[in-house]
XYZ file of C-alpha atoms in Angstrom:
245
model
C 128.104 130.565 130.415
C 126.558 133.323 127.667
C 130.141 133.971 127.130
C 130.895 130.246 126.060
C 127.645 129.342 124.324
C 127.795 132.857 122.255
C 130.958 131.218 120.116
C 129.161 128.245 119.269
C 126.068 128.091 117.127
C 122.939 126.896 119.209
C 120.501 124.637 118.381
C 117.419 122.672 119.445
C 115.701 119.654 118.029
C 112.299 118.370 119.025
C 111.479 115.066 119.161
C 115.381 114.541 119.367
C 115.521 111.642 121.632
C 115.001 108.790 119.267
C 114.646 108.017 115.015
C 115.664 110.956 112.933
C 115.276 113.827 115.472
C 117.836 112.288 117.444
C 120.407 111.439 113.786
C 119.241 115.188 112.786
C 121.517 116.048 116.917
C 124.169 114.192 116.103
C 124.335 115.471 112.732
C 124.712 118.995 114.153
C 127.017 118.022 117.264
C 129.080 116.658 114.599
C 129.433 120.192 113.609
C 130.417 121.464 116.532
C 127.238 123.112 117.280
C 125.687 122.968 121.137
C 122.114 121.525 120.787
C 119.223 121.023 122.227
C 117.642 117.575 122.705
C 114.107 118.094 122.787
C 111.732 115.084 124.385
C 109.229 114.747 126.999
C 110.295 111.519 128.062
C 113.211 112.202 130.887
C 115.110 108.871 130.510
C 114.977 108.997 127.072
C 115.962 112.571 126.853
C 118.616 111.356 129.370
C 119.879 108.687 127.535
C 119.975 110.379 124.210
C 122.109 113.195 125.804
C 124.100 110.583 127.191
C 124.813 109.156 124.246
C 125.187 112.229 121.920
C 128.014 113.100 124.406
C 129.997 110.309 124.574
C 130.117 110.616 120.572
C 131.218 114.003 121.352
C 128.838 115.833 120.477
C 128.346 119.189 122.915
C 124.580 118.406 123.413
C 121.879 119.273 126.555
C 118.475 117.945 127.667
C 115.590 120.029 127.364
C 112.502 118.714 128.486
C 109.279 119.505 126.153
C 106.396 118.859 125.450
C 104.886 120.656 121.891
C 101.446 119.710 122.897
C 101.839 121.873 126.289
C 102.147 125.751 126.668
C 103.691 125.678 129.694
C 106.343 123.090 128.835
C 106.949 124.810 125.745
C 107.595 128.387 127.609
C 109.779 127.069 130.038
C 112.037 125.256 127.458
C 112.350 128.919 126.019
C 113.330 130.102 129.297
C 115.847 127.193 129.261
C 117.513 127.969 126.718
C 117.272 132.041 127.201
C 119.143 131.484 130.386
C 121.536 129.443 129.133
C 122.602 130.998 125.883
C 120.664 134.225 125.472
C 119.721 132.983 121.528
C 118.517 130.411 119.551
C 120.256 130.185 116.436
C 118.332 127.287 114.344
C 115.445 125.363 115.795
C 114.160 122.076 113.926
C 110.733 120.949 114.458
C 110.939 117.267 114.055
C 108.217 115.904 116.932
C 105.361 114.174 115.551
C 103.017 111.186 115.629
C 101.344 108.971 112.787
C 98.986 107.212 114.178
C 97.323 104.483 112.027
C 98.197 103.845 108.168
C 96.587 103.542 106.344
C 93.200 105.366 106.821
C 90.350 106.305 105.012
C 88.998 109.666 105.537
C 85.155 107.935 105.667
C 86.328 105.385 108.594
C 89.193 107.500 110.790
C 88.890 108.020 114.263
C 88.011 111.709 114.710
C 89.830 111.598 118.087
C 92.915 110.549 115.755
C 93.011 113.631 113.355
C 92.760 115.537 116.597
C 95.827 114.446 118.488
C 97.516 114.531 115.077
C 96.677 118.108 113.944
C 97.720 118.907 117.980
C 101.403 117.270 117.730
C 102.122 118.159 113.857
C 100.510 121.163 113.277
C 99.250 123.241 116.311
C 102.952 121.353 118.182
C 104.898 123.376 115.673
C 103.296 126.866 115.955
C 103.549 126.788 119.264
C 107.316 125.856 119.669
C 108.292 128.475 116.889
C 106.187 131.234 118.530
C 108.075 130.325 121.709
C 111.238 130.135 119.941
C 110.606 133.397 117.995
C 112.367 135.688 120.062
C 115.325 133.890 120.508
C 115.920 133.031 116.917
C 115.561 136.691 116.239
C 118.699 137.409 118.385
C 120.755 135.036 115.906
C 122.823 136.461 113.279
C 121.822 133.434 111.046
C 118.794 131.875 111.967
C 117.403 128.812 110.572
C 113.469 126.995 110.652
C 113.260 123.601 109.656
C 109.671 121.741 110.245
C 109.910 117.694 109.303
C 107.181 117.473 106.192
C 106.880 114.503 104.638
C 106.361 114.076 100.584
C 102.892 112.735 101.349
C 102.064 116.140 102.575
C 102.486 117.621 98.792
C 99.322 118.072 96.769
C 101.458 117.984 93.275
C 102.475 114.392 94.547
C 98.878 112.903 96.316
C 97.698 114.198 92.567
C 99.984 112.360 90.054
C 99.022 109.472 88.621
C 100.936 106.635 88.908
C 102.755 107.966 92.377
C 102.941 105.232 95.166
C 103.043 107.168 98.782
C 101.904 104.074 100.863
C 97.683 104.608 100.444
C 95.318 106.904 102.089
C 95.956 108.682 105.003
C 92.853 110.705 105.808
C 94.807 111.792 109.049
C 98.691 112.082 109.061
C 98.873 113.646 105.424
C 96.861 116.499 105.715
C 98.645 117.163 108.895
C 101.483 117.466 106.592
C 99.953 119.258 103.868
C 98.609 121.864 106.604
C 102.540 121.777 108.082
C 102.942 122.888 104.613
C 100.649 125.544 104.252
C 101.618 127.013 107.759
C 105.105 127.102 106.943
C 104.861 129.041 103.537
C 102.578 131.540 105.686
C 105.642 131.655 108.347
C 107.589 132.599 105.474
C 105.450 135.570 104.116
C 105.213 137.186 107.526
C 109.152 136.705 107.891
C 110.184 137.742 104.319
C 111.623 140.847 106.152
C 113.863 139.462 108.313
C 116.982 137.275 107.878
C 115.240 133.998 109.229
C 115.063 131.433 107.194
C 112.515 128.263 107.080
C 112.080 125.321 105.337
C 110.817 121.814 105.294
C 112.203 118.396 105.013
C 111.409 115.209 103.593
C 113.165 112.531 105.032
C 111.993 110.099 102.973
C 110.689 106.770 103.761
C 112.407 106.241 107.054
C 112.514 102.820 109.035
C 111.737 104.495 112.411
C 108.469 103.512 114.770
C 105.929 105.759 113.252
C 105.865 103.072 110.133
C 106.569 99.988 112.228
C 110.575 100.665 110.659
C 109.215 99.896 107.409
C 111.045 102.358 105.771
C 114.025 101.699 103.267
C 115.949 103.839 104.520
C 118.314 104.843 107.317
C 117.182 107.659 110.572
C 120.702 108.740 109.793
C 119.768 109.100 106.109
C 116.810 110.682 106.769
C 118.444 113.453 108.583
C 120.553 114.511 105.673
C 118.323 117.216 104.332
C 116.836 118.549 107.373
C 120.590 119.119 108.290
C 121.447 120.631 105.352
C 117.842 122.714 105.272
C 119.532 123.803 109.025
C 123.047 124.973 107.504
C 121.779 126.951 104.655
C 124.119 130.125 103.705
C 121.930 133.628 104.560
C 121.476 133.868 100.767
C 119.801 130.038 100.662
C 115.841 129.487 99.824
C 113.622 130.080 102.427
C 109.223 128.846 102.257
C 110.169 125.792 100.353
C 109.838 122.187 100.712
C 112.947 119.369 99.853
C 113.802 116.181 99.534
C 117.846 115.012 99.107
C 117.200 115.687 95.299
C 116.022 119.344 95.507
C 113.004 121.052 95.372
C 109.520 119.235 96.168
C 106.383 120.279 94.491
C 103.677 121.497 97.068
């Protein structure tokens, strides 16, 4: 099996079962690449591999959890035993809750389970997935941001990002922050990580208000997960380039 899986770049996606994380899987079976469908729900996670193969896409189930150590640890020991690396890992998962929300009125219990699936969800997978990543010969860190997680943007007048959010945004702009601190500590190495904005998605975090597309949403975090060794790393993009913090 190591044998196989060592001639084929691996991959996982969280949150891969449905919406973007599961366009970002097909993106990158399309490729040729094995990957990882991350998702706590079984059938879903079931169905979505079921799927992603009969497109023909090489892909495999992993059940997790980012909210839960020990799901998270043994979906590390999944993959360790069946391909000895990780080679790019894409931390897509995450919740919305409510929008909008006013930072005087939201439900404290709200920002909680928020800053536990967007934040604390995607230090724990990449600490998990760490090790493995650091056996690839080009490995890749892409965390789903969002443009209402920039400062530069929330701070310009006349910029419409869909009202206050006194919970999901600063999750974002603290997905932000974490990820140019991930970059710092890995500036030594060759691993390289980045995050997307998809843009305003129709998917069931907004109700699929969204203009656009889950397949169209999974352009950049796709192309953020194919970067050349010599490509950015502790940035944030959108399909046009370069986002402002």
């Amino acid at each position: 099996m190591l044998a196989v899986m060592s001639e084929k770049t691996i991959a996982l996606v969280t949150g891969a079962n449905k919406g973007i994380g599961y366009e970002i899987a097909a993106g990158l079976g399309a490729l040729g690449w094995n990957v990882g469908v991350g998702a706590r729900d079984e059938q879903r996670r079931k169905d979505a591999v079921a799927k992603l193969r009969a497109a023909g896409a090489d892909a495999f189930g992993v059940p997790l959890d980012v909210t839960d150590d020990e799901s998270v640890n043994a979906a590390a020991q999944l993959i360790e035993k069946r391909a000895g690396r990780l080679d790019v890992l894409v931390n897509n998962a995450g919740v919305a809750g409510s929008w909008p929300d006013e930072p005087t009125t939201v439900d404290l219990e709200t920002v909680r389970r928020l800053v536990e699936t967007n934040v604390i969800g995607v230090i724990r997978v990449t600490n998990a997935m760490l090790p493995l990543l650091r056996h690839s010969a080009h490995p890749r860190i892409v965390n789903q941001s969002s443009h209402v997680g920039s400062l530069a943007l929330q701070t310009t007048p006349g910029v419409d990002l869909g009202g206050i959010s006194g919970a999901y945004a600063p999750t974002k702009t603290y997905l932000n922050a974490v990820t140019i601190q991930y970059a710092k500590e890995l500036s030594d190495t060759n691993i390289l990580i980045n995050n997307a904005c998809p843009g305003y998605v129709a998917t069931d975090l907004n109700g699929f208000s969204g203009t656009q597309t889950a397949e169209q949403g999974a352009v950049i975090a796709i192309r953020l997960a194919t970067l050349p060794d010599d490509g950015p790393t502790g940035r944030l993009f959108d399909d046009e380039g370069v986002v402002p913090w």
